[in-house]
Amino acid sequence: ITRQPTQYRADGDDGSVFTGSAKYVVESAVHLLNGGGGGTISFGSGVFDLGPDYFQLHQVSHIVFEGQGIDNTVIQNNTSVAADTEPFNFSGAFFITIRDMTVAARGAPRSTSDALDFDDGNDSTVERVKIIASRARGIVFDGKNTGWDSLRNRVIDCVIQDVPGDGIEFLASSQNEVRGCDIRDTALHGIQMSKSSTTADQPNKPANNNLITGNRVENAGLDGINVNSSSDNRITGNTVLNSSDDAASRDGIRILSSNDIACDRNEVSGNTATDNQSVKTQRYGLHISSSFCTANIVGTNSLAGNRVGPIRDVGSGTIYN
């Protein structure tokens, strides 16, 4: 995909050519590749401006969206309409890769209008992607609706900053991985693994067996890393600094239960969760906040220096190694 003086152009290996708006060109290329079993859409350097539009990508598989590197290729849009307006808006994404680009989704904040939205889909990868603006979350993988799965997805070496929601959320989404990301100045959680709501099509569906490792989360508005009514997640080797930046009494790493749903056997080890500000805001390094959280595993962590203390544990049968 290249940017022309007044339009965009896609040249396919089969000789096909699409010209027009960024939305038309990319969606046309996706339709062609999806019908042929997959392929790669390569964006050149520069800014690819969707204006108020966004890519609507339905039931797509085995497609790579690649840029020329963070800050070299920028995909952006800007709209404040009352709709989900993610630049990458997937409903059914299987073996999708997005890599080597920056994404900016500008407009008035809206709780479900994100930057990268994967509704239903498995085995997708986001790597070396920087998100500099969103109306809500940076990246969300969502498996809550009827017939939806969201499994085995990965986010690697990302940069997320200044978003009004969570940096990354796995919502009713399991067996995923976040590795090597730098997440700063989110208004809500840096990284969250959460069950679905009680009124979702698949109510109280948990986010289990996720691996959160080697990330840096700084100045999250709520908790740096949050596990809500989900089990068997591993939180290892992360650095969490100065959480509770926008709301009082939140923590570096927090494991909690909503609606009395279990939050069991989560492992927290090898992390640093502290507050190095002159006026501290991060309450505890680790907070296991409910007796419904059972048999969680706490290894060796560095949790000193927080506003109140290193650990608060009201869970049941926590195992300290």
Short mmCIF file of C-alpha atoms in Angstrom, two decimals:
data_model
loop_
_atom_site.label_atom_id
_atom_site.label_comp_id
_atom_site.label_asym_id
_atom_site.label_seq_id
_atom_site.Cartn_x
_atom_site.Cartn_y
_atom_site.Cartn_z
CA ILE A 1 0.00 0.00 0.00
CA THR A 2 1.47 3.36 -0.99
CA ARG A 3 0.33 6.92 -0.43
CA GLN A 4 -0.21 8.92 -3.62
CA PRO A 5 -0.65 12.73 -3.75
CA THR A 6 -4.46 12.54 -3.49
CA GLN A 7 -5.24 8.86 -2.86
CA TYR A 8 -3.83 5.46 -1.87
CA ARG A 9 -2.80 2.59 -4.11
CA ALA A 10 -2.41 -1.15 -3.62
CA ASP A 11 -0.52 -3.26 -6.18
CA GLY A 12 -1.06 -6.99 -5.87
CA ASP A 13 1.40 -9.68 -6.87
CA ASP A 14 -1.28 -10.96 -9.26
CA GLY A 15 -1.41 -7.65 -11.11
CA SER A 16 -4.49 -6.33 -9.36
CA VAL A 17 -4.55 -2.61 -8.58
CA PHE A 18 -6.82 -0.73 -6.16
CA THR A 19 -6.84 3.05 -5.84
CA GLY A 20 -8.90 5.35 -3.66
CA SER A 21 -9.32 6.01 0.05
CA ALA A 22 -7.20 4.15 2.60
CA LYS A 23 -10.31 2.28 3.75
CA TYR A 24 -11.31 1.17 0.26
CA VAL A 25 -7.81 0.14 -0.78
CA VAL A 26 -7.04 -1.90 2.33
CA GLU A 27 -10.45 -3.57 2.60
CA SER A 28 -10.29 -4.48 -1.10
CA ALA A 29 -6.85 -6.01 -0.65
CA VAL A 30 -8.03 -7.93 2.42
CA HIS A 31 -11.03 -9.29 0.53
CA LEU A 32 -8.77 -10.48 -2.30
CA LEU A 33 -6.23 -12.14 0.00
CA ASN A 34 -8.83 -13.65 2.29
CA GLY A 35 -10.47 -15.36 -0.66
CA GLY A 36 -7.13 -16.78 -1.74
CA GLY A 37 -6.04 -18.25 1.57
CA GLY A 38 -4.18 -15.28 3.03
CA GLY A 39 -1.16 -13.13 2.35
CA THR A 40 0.61 -9.92 3.34
CA ILE A 41 -0.51 -6.30 3.12
CA SER A 42 2.60 -4.14 3.30
CA PHE A 43 2.24 -0.44 4.08
CA GLY A 44 4.97 1.89 2.93
CA SER A 45 6.46 4.61 5.08
CA GLY A 46 4.37 7.66 5.93
CA VAL A 47 0.97 8.48 7.40
CA PHE A 48 -2.06 6.51 6.22
CA ASP A 49 -5.00 8.66 7.23
CA LEU A 50 -8.44 7.10 7.41
CA GLY A 51 -10.10 10.38 8.36
CA PRO A 52 -13.34 9.40 10.16
CA ASP A 53 -13.27 5.87 8.66
CA TYR A 54 -11.84 2.61 10.00
CA PHE A 55 -10.99 -0.83 8.64
CA GLN A 56 -13.96 -3.20 9.08
CA LEU A 57 -12.53 -6.70 8.85
CA HIS A 58 -14.96 -9.60 9.10
CA GLN A 59 -13.94 -13.27 9.41
CA VAL A 60 -10.42 -12.84 8.08
CA SER A 61 -7.59 -15.31 8.42
CA HIS A 62 -3.88 -15.75 7.69
CA ILE A 63 -3.26 -12.09 6.78
CA VAL A 64 -0.25 -10.02 7.82
CA PHE A 65 -0.55 -6.24 8.10
CA GLU A 66 3.00 -4.92 8.17
CA GLY A 67 4.52 -1.47 8.20
CA GLN A 68 8.06 -0.22 7.86
CA GLY A 69 8.63 0.13 11.59
CA ILE A 70 7.31 2.00 14.60
CA ASP A 71 7.05 5.73 13.77
CA ASN A 72 7.83 5.03 10.11
CA THR A 73 4.34 3.81 9.22
CA VAL A 74 1.41 5.47 10.98
CA ILE A 75 -2.21 4.30 10.63
CA GLN A 76 -4.57 6.93 12.02
CA ASN A 77 -8.17 8.07 12.17
CA ASN A 78 -10.16 10.72 13.99
CA THR A 79 -13.87 10.57 14.80
CA SER A 80 -16.16 11.14 17.75
CA VAL A 81 -19.25 9.31 16.50
CA ALA A 82 -21.16 7.06 18.89
CA ALA A 83 -19.86 3.82 17.39
CA ASP A 84 -16.89 1.49 17.65
CA THR A 85 -14.34 3.15 15.38
CA GLU A 86 -11.14 1.15 15.84
CA PRO A 87 -8.66 1.65 12.96
CA PHE A 88 -8.33 -2.15 13.06
CA ASN A 89 -11.85 -3.41 13.83
CA PHE A 90 -11.99 -7.20 13.61
CA SER A 91 -15.03 -9.41 13.98
CA GLY A 92 -13.46 -12.82 13.53
CA ALA A 93 -9.63 -12.74 13.31
CA PHE A 94 -7.69 -15.98 12.89
CA PHE A 95 -3.92 -16.17 12.48
CA ILE A 96 -3.72 -12.41 11.92
CA THR A 97 -0.47 -10.47 12.39
CA ILE A 98 -0.11 -6.71 12.83
CA ARG A 99 3.49 -5.55 13.07
CA ASP A 100 5.98 -2.72 12.69
CA MET A 101 3.73 0.34 12.77
CA THR A 102 2.20 3.08 14.91
CA VAL A 103 -1.58 3.37 15.38
CA ALA A 104 -3.43 6.51 16.46
CA ALA A 105 -7.21 6.42 17.05
CA ARG A 106 -8.25 9.96 17.92
CA GLY A 107 -11.61 11.36 18.96
CA ALA A 108 -13.76 11.89 22.02
CA PRO A 109 -13.34 9.12 24.61
CA ARG A 110 -15.85 6.27 24.32
CA SER A 111 -15.53 3.15 26.46
CA THR A 112 -15.66 0.55 23.64
CA SER A 113 -13.88 2.44 20.84
CA ASP A 114 -10.31 1.19 20.95
CA ALA A 115 -7.23 1.23 18.73
CA LEU A 116 -6.95 -2.51 17.93
CA ASP A 117 -10.11 -4.54 18.58
CA PHE A 118 -10.17 -8.32 18.12
CA ASP A 119 -13.75 -9.51 18.64
CA ASP A 120 -13.73 -13.29 18.34
CA GLY A 121 -10.62 -14.94 17.00
CA ASN A 122 -7.62 -17.05 17.81
CA ASP A 123 -3.89 -17.29 17.21
CA SER A 124 -3.27 -13.65 16.26
CA THR A 125 -0.12 -11.62 16.95
CA VAL A 126 0.54 -7.92 17.52
CA GLU A 127 4.27 -7.22 17.52
CA ARG A 128 6.34 -4.07 17.47
CA VAL A 129 3.25 -1.87 17.39
CA LYS A 130 3.07 1.53 19.10
CA ILE A 131 -0.30 3.02 20.09
CA ILE A 132 -0.22 6.74 20.74
CA ALA A 133 -3.96 7.53 20.84
CA SER A 134 -7.23 5.72 21.44
CA ARG A 135 -10.78 6.61 22.40
CA ALA A 136 -10.66 3.78 24.98
CA ARG A 137 -8.31 0.78 25.27
CA GLY A 138 -5.11 0.29 23.36
CA ILE A 139 -5.63 -3.40 22.46
CA VAL A 140 -8.52 -5.68 23.36
CA PHE A 141 -9.12 -9.37 22.69
CA ASP A 142 -12.78 -10.17 23.38
CA GLY A 143 -14.41 -13.59 23.65
CA LYS A 144 -17.65 -12.80 25.46
CA ASN A 145 -20.43 -12.95 22.85
CA THR A 146 -22.37 -15.92 21.56
CA GLY A 147 -20.15 -18.30 19.61
CA TRP A 148 -17.00 -16.28 20.23
CA ASP A 149 -13.64 -17.67 21.26
CA SER A 150 -10.51 -15.67 21.93
CA LEU A 151 -7.53 -17.93 22.46
CA ARG A 152 -3.74 -18.11 22.02
CA ASN A 153 -3.17 -14.51 20.94
CA ARG A 154 0.11 -12.65 21.56
CA VAL A 155 1.23 -9.06 22.07
CA ILE A 156 5.00 -8.68 21.85
CA ASP A 157 7.32 -5.66 22.15
CA CYS A 158 4.50 -3.13 22.04
CA VAL A 159 4.45 0.49 23.18
CA ILE A 160 1.18 1.93 24.49
CA GLN A 161 0.87 5.40 25.95
CA ASP A 162 -1.70 8.03 26.88
CA VAL A 163 -4.90 6.03 26.34
CA PRO A 164 -8.12 6.71 28.32
CA GLY A 165 -8.82 3.02 28.99
CA ASP A 166 -6.75 -0.11 29.67
CA GLY A 167 -3.50 -0.51 27.81
CA ILE A 168 -4.28 -4.17 26.99
CA GLU A 169 -7.36 -6.15 28.00
CA PHE A 170 -8.07 -9.84 27.66
CA LEU A 171 -11.85 -9.96 28.12
CA ALA A 172 -13.15 -13.52 28.44
CA SER A 173 -10.00 -14.40 26.52
CA SER A 174 -7.57 -17.16 27.52
CA GLN A 175 -4.18 -18.72 26.79
CA ASN A 176 -2.73 -15.43 25.58
CA GLU A 177 0.65 -13.75 26.13
CA VAL A 178 1.92 -10.20 26.63
CA ARG A 179 5.70 -10.00 26.51
CA GLY A 180 8.18 -7.14 26.41
CA CYS A 181 5.71 -4.25 26.24
CA ASP A 182 6.14 -0.72 27.58
CA ILE A 183 2.79 0.67 28.77
CA ARG A 184 2.55 4.16 30.25
CA ASP A 185 -0.03 6.71 31.34
CA THR A 186 -3.19 4.69 30.84
CA ALA A 187 -6.27 6.09 32.54
CA LEU A 188 -7.43 2.61 33.64
CA HIS A 189 -5.35 -0.56 34.08
CA GLY A 190 -2.06 -1.13 32.33
CA ILE A 191 -2.92 -4.78 31.59
CA GLN A 192 -6.16 -6.48 32.59
CA MET A 193 -7.42 -10.07 32.42
CA SER A 194 -11.13 -10.04 33.17
CA LYS A 195 -14.21 -12.20 33.13
CA SER A 196 -17.18 -11.03 31.11
CA SER A 197 -20.07 -9.29 32.82
CA THR A 198 -23.04 -11.04 34.38
CA THR A 199 -25.21 -9.88 31.46
CA ALA A 200 -22.89 -10.91 28.60
CA ASP A 201 -23.97 -13.57 26.10
CA GLN A 202 -21.44 -15.83 27.82
CA PRO A 203 -21.82 -14.48 31.36
CA ASN A 204 -18.89 -14.57 33.76
CA LYS A 205 -16.61 -16.21 31.21
CA PRO A 206 -13.10 -15.91 32.66
CA ALA A 207 -9.74 -14.96 31.19
CA ASN A 208 -7.59 -17.93 32.21
CA ASN A 209 -4.09 -19.25 31.56
CA ASN A 210 -2.60 -16.00 30.28
CA LEU A 211 1.11 -15.17 30.55
CA ILE A 212 2.15 -11.60 31.36
CA THR A 213 5.94 -11.43 31.37
CA GLY A 214 8.80 -9.02 30.93
CA ASN A 215 6.66 -5.88 30.63
CA ARG A 216 7.03 -2.41 32.09
CA VAL A 217 3.85 -0.67 33.26
CA GLU A 218 4.17 2.87 34.58
CA ASN A 219 1.65 5.45 35.80
CA ALA A 220 -1.46 3.35 35.25
CA GLY A 221 -4.56 5.21 36.38
CA LEU A 222 -5.89 2.16 38.28
CA ASP A 223 -3.93 -1.07 38.82
CA GLY A 224 -0.77 -1.73 36.86
CA ILE A 225 -1.75 -5.37 36.27
CA ASN A 226 -5.26 -6.53 37.16
CA VAL A 227 -6.78 -10.04 37.30
CA ASN A 228 -10.57 -10.01 37.69
CA SER A 229 -12.29 -13.31 38.52
CA SER A 230 -9.90 -15.35 36.40
CA SER A 231 -7.54 -18.20 37.18
CA ASP A 232 -4.23 -19.87 36.35
CA ASN A 233 -2.64 -16.71 34.99
CA ARG A 234 1.13 -16.18 35.29
CA ILE A 235 2.49 -12.71 36.04
CA THR A 236 6.27 -12.98 35.96
CA GLY A 237 9.25 -10.70 35.55
CA ASN A 238 7.33 -7.43 35.12
CA THR A 239 8.15 -3.96 36.41
CA VAL A 240 5.16 -1.98 37.69
CA LEU A 241 5.69 1.59 38.86
CA ASN A 242 3.51 4.35 40.29
CA SER A 243 0.04 2.93 39.68
CA SER A 244 -3.17 4.49 41.02
CA ASP A 245 -2.22 7.63 39.14
CA ASP A 246 -5.82 8.72 38.41
CA ALA A 247 -7.82 7.06 41.19
CA ALA A 248 -7.07 6.45 44.85
CA SER A 249 -6.33 3.13 46.56
CA ARG A 250 -5.26 1.03 43.59
CA ASP A 251 -2.29 -1.29 43.41
CA GLY A 252 0.67 -2.43 41.38
CA ILE A 253 -0.68 -5.96 40.87
CA ARG A 254 -4.21 -6.78 42.00
CA ILE A 255 -6.10 -10.09 41.99
CA LEU A 256 -9.79 -9.74 42.76
CA SER A 257 -13.19 -11.38 42.57
CA SER A 258 -16.31 -9.82 41.12
CA ASN A 259 -19.73 -11.40 41.70
CA ASP A 260 -18.09 -14.06 43.91
CA ILE A 261 -16.43 -15.66 40.88
CA ALA A 262 -13.18 -17.55 41.54
CA CYS A 263 -9.72 -16.08 40.99
CA ASP A 264 -7.58 -19.12 41.75
CA ARG A 265 -4.01 -20.39 41.27
CA ASN A 266 -2.65 -17.21 39.69
CA GLU A 267 1.14 -17.00 39.95
CA VAL A 268 2.98 -13.78 40.80
CA SER A 269 6.76 -14.12 40.78
CA GLY A 270 9.90 -12.25 39.81
CA ASN A 271 8.13 -8.89 39.57
CA THR A 272 9.06 -5.45 40.83
CA ALA A 273 6.05 -3.38 41.91
CA THR A 274 6.97 -0.18 43.69
CA ASP A 275 6.39 3.57 43.81
CA ASN A 276 9.37 5.90 43.37
CA GLN A 277 7.46 9.19 43.36
CA SER A 278 7.97 11.85 46.00
CA VAL A 279 4.22 11.65 46.69
CA LYS A 280 3.35 7.97 46.41
CA THR A 281 0.07 6.77 44.90
CA GLN A 282 0.49 2.99 44.49
CA ARG A 283 -1.04 1.44 47.59
CA TYR A 284 0.35 -2.12 47.61
CA GLY A 285 2.79 -3.87 45.35
CA LEU A 286 0.49 -6.92 45.36
CA HIS A 287 -3.09 -7.04 46.60
CA ILE A 288 -5.09 -10.28 46.69
CA SER A 289 -8.38 -8.67 47.63
CA SER A 290 -10.96 -11.44 48.11
CA SER A 291 -11.38 -14.74 49.96
CA PHE A 292 -12.79 -16.09 46.68
CA CYS A 293 -9.19 -15.92 45.37
CA THR A 294 -7.87 -19.33 46.40
CA ALA A 295 -4.46 -21.03 46.23
CA ASN A 296 -2.71 -18.22 44.42
CA ILE A 297 1.05 -18.59 44.23
CA VAL A 298 3.38 -15.79 45.32
CA GLY A 299 7.06 -16.29 44.60
CA THR A 300 9.97 -13.94 45.15
CA ASN A 301 9.07 -10.38 44.15
CA SER A 302 10.41 -6.91 44.94
CA LEU A 303 7.43 -5.11 46.47
CA ALA A 304 8.91 -2.57 48.87
CA GLY A 305 8.43 1.19 48.67
CA ASN A 306 4.69 1.44 48.10
CA ARG A 307 2.41 3.97 49.78
CA VAL A 308 0.94 1.51 52.31
CA GLY A 309 2.92 -1.71 52.10
CA PRO A 310 4.33 -4.52 49.97
CA ILE A 311 1.43 -7.04 50.12
CA ARG A 312 -2.15 -7.20 51.31
CA ASP A 313 -3.54 -10.73 51.13
CA VAL A 314 -7.11 -11.55 52.08
CA GLY A 315 -7.19 -14.57 49.78
CA SER A 316 -7.67 -18.17 50.89
CA GLY A 317 -4.75 -20.58 51.06
CA THR A 318 -2.20 -18.44 49.24
CA ILE A 319 1.02 -20.38 48.64
CA TYR A 320 4.22 -18.42 49.32
CA ASN A 321 7.33 -19.87 47.70
#
